[in-house]
PDB file of C-alpha atoms in Angstrom:
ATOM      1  CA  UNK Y   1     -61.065  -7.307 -82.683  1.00  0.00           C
ATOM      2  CA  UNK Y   2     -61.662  -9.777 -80.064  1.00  0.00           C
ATOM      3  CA  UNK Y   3     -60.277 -13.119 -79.831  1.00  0.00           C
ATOM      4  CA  UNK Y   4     -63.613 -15.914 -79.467  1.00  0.00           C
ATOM      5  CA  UNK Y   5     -63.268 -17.055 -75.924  1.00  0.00           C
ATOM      6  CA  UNK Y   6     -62.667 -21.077 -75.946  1.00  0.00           C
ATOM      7  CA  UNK Y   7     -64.554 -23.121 -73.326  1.00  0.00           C
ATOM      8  CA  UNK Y   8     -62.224 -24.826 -71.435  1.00  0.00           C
ATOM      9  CA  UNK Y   9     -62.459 -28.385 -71.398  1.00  0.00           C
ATOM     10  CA  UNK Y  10     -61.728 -30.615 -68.029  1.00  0.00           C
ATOM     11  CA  UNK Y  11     -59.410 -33.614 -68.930  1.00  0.00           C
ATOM     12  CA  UNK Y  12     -59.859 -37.087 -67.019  1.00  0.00           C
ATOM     13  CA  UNK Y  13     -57.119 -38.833 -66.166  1.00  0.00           C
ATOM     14  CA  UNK Y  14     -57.267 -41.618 -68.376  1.00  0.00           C
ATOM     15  CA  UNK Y  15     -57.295 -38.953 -71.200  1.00  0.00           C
ATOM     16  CA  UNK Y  16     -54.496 -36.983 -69.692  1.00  0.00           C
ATOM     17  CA  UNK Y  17     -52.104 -40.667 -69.665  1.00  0.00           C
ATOM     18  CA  UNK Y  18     -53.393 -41.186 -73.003  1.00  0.00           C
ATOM     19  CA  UNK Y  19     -51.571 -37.514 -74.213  1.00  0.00           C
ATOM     20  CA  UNK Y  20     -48.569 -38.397 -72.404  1.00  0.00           C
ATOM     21  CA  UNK Y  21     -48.262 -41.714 -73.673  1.00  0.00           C
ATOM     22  CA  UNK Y  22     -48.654 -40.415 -76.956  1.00  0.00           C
ATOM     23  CA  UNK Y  23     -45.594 -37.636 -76.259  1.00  0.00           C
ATOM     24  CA  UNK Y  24     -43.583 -40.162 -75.396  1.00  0.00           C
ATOM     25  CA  UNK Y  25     -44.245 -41.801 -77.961  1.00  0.00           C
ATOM     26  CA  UNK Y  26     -43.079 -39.095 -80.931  1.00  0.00           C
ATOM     27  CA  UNK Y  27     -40.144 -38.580 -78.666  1.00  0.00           C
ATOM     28  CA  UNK Y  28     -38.912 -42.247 -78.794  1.00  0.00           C
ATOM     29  CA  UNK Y  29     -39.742 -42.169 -82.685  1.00  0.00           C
ATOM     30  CA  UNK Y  30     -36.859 -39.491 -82.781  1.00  0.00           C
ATOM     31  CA  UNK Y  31     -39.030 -36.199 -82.925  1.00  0.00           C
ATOM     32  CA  UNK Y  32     -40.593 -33.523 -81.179  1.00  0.00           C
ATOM     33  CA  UNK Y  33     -43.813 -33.439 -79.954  1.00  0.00           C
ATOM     34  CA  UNK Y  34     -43.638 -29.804 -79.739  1.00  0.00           C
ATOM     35  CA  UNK Y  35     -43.100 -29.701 -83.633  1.00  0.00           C
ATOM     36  CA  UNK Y  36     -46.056 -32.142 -84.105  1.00  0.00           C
ATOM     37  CA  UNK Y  37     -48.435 -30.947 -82.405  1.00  0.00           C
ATOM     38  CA  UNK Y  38     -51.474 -31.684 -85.143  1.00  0.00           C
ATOM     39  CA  UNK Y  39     -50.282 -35.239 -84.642  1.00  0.00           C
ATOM     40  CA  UNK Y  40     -51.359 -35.444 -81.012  1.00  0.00           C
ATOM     41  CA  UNK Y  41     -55.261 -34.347 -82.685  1.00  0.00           C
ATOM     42  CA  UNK Y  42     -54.925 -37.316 -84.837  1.00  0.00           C
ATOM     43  CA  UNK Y  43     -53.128 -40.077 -82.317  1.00  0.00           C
ATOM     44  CA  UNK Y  44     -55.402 -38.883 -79.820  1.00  0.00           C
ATOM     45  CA  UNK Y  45     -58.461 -39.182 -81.870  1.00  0.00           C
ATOM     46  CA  UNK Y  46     -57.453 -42.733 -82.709  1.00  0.00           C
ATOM     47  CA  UNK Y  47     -57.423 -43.487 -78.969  1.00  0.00           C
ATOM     48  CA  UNK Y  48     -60.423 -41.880 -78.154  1.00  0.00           C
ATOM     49  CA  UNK Y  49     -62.483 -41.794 -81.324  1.00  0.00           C
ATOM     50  CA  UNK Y  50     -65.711 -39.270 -81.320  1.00  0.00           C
ATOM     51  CA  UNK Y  51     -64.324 -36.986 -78.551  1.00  0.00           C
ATOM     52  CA  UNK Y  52     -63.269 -34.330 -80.278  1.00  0.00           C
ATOM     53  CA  UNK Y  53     -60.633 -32.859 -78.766  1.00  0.00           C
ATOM     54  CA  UNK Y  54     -58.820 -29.953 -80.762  1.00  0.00           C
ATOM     55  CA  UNK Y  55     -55.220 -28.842 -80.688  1.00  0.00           C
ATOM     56  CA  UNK Y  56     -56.098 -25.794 -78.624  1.00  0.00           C
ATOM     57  CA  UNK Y  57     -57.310 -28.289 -76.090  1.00  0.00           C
ATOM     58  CA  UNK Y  58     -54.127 -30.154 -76.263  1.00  0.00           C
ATOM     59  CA  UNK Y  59     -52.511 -27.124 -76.012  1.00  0.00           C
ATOM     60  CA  UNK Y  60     -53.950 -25.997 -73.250  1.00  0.00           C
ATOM     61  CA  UNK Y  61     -53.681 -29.065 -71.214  1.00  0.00           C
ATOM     62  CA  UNK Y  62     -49.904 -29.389 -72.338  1.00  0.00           C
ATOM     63  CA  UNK Y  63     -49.605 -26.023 -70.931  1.00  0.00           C
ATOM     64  CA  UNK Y  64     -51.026 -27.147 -67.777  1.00  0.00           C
ATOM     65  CA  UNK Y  65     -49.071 -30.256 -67.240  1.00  0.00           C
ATOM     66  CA  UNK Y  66     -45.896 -28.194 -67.605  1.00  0.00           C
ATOM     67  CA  UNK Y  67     -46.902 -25.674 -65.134  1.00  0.00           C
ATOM     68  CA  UNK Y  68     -47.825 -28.097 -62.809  1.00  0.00           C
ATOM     69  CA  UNK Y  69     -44.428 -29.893 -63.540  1.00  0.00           C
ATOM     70  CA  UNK Y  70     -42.487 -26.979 -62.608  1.00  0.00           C
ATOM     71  CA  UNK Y  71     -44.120 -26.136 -59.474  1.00  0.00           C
ATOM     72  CA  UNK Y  72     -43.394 -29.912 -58.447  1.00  0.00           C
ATOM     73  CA  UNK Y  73     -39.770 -29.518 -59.097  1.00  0.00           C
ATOM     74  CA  UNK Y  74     -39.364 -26.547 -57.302  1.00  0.00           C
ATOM     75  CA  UNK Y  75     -40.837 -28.247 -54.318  1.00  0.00           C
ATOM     76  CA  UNK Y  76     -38.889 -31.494 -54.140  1.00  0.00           C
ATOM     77  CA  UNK Y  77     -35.382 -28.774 -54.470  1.00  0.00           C
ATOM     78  CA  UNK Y  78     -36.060 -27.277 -50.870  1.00  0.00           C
ATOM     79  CA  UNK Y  79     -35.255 -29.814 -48.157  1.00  0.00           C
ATOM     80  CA  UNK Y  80     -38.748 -29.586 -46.790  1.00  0.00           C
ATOM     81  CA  UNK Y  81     -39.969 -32.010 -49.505  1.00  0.00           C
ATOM     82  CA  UNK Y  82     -40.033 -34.850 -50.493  1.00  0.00           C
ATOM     83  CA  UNK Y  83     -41.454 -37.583 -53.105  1.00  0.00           C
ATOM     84  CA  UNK Y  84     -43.630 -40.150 -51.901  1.00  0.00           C
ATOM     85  CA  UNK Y  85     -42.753 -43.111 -54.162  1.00  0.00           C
ATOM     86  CA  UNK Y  86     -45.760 -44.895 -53.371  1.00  0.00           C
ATOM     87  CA  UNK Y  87     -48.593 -42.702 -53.315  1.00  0.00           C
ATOM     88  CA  UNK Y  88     -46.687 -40.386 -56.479  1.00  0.00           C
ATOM     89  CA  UNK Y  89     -47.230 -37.008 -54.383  1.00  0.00           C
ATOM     90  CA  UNK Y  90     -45.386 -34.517 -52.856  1.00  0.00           C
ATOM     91  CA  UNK Y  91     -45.030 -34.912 -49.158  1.00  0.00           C
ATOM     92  CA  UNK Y  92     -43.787 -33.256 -46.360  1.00  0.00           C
ATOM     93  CA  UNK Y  93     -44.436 -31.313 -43.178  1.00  0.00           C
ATOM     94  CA  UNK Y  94     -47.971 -30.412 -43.082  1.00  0.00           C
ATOM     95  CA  UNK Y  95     -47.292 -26.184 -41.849  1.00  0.00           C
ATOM     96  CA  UNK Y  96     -44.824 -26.610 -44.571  1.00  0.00           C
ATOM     97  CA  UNK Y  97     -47.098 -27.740 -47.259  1.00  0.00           C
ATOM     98  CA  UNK Y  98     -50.021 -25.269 -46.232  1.00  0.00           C
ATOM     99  CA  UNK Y  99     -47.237 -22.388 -45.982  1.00  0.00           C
ATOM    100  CA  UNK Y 100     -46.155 -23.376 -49.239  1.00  0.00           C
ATOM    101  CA  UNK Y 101     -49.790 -23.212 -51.083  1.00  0.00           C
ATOM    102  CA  UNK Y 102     -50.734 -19.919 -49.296  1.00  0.00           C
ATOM    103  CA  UNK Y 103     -47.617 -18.214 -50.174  1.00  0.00           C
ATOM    104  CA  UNK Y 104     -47.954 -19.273 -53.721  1.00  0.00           C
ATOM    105  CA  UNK Y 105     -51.943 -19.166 -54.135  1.00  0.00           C
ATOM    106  CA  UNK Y 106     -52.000 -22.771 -55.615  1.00  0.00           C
ATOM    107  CA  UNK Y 107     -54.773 -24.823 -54.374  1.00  0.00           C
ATOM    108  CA  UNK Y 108     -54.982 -27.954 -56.483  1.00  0.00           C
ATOM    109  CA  UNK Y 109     -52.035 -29.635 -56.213  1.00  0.00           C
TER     110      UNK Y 109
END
């Protein structure tokens, strides 16, 4: 039987520091966020109440931020790379940074 297909839902910024925040948050009360996940629907929802957003939302965009995490760090460990303080990117040589997204088909950083 086939799984229903889930519309994707785009996150704003403001909604994506609001999940982080609220990460950090069970992690400095002494837990995991990954064990309370159906806490983030309910924290969330008190920040943004009416929106909706469900756990496989959260999920998804948890999943996301991770990825994107990872592909970060494996930048800034070649020398080519580095992280712009200021701005909060990734900079470098430009043929490096192009080379970089071709080579690894990644387009939105």
């Amino acid at each position: 039987m086939d799984r229903p297909r889930i519309v994707g839902r785009v996150w704003k910024d403001d909604e994506t520091m609001i999940l982080v925040d609220m990460m950090l948050g069970i992690g400095v009360a002494g837990e995991r966020w990954e064990d309370n996940k159906e806490l983030l629907v309910d924290m969330i929802e008190l920040s943004l109440p009416g929106w909706g957003i469900t756990q496989p939302q959260i999920e998804a965009r948890i999943k996301c931020l991770k990825r994107e995490y990872f592909q970060i760090r494996e930048m800034l460990r070649s020398p080519v790379f580095y992280w712009d303080k200021v701005n909060h990117k990734v900079e470098g040589d430009k043929e490096a940074l192009d080379v970089w997204f071709r080579v690894r088909n990644l387009g939105y950083l």
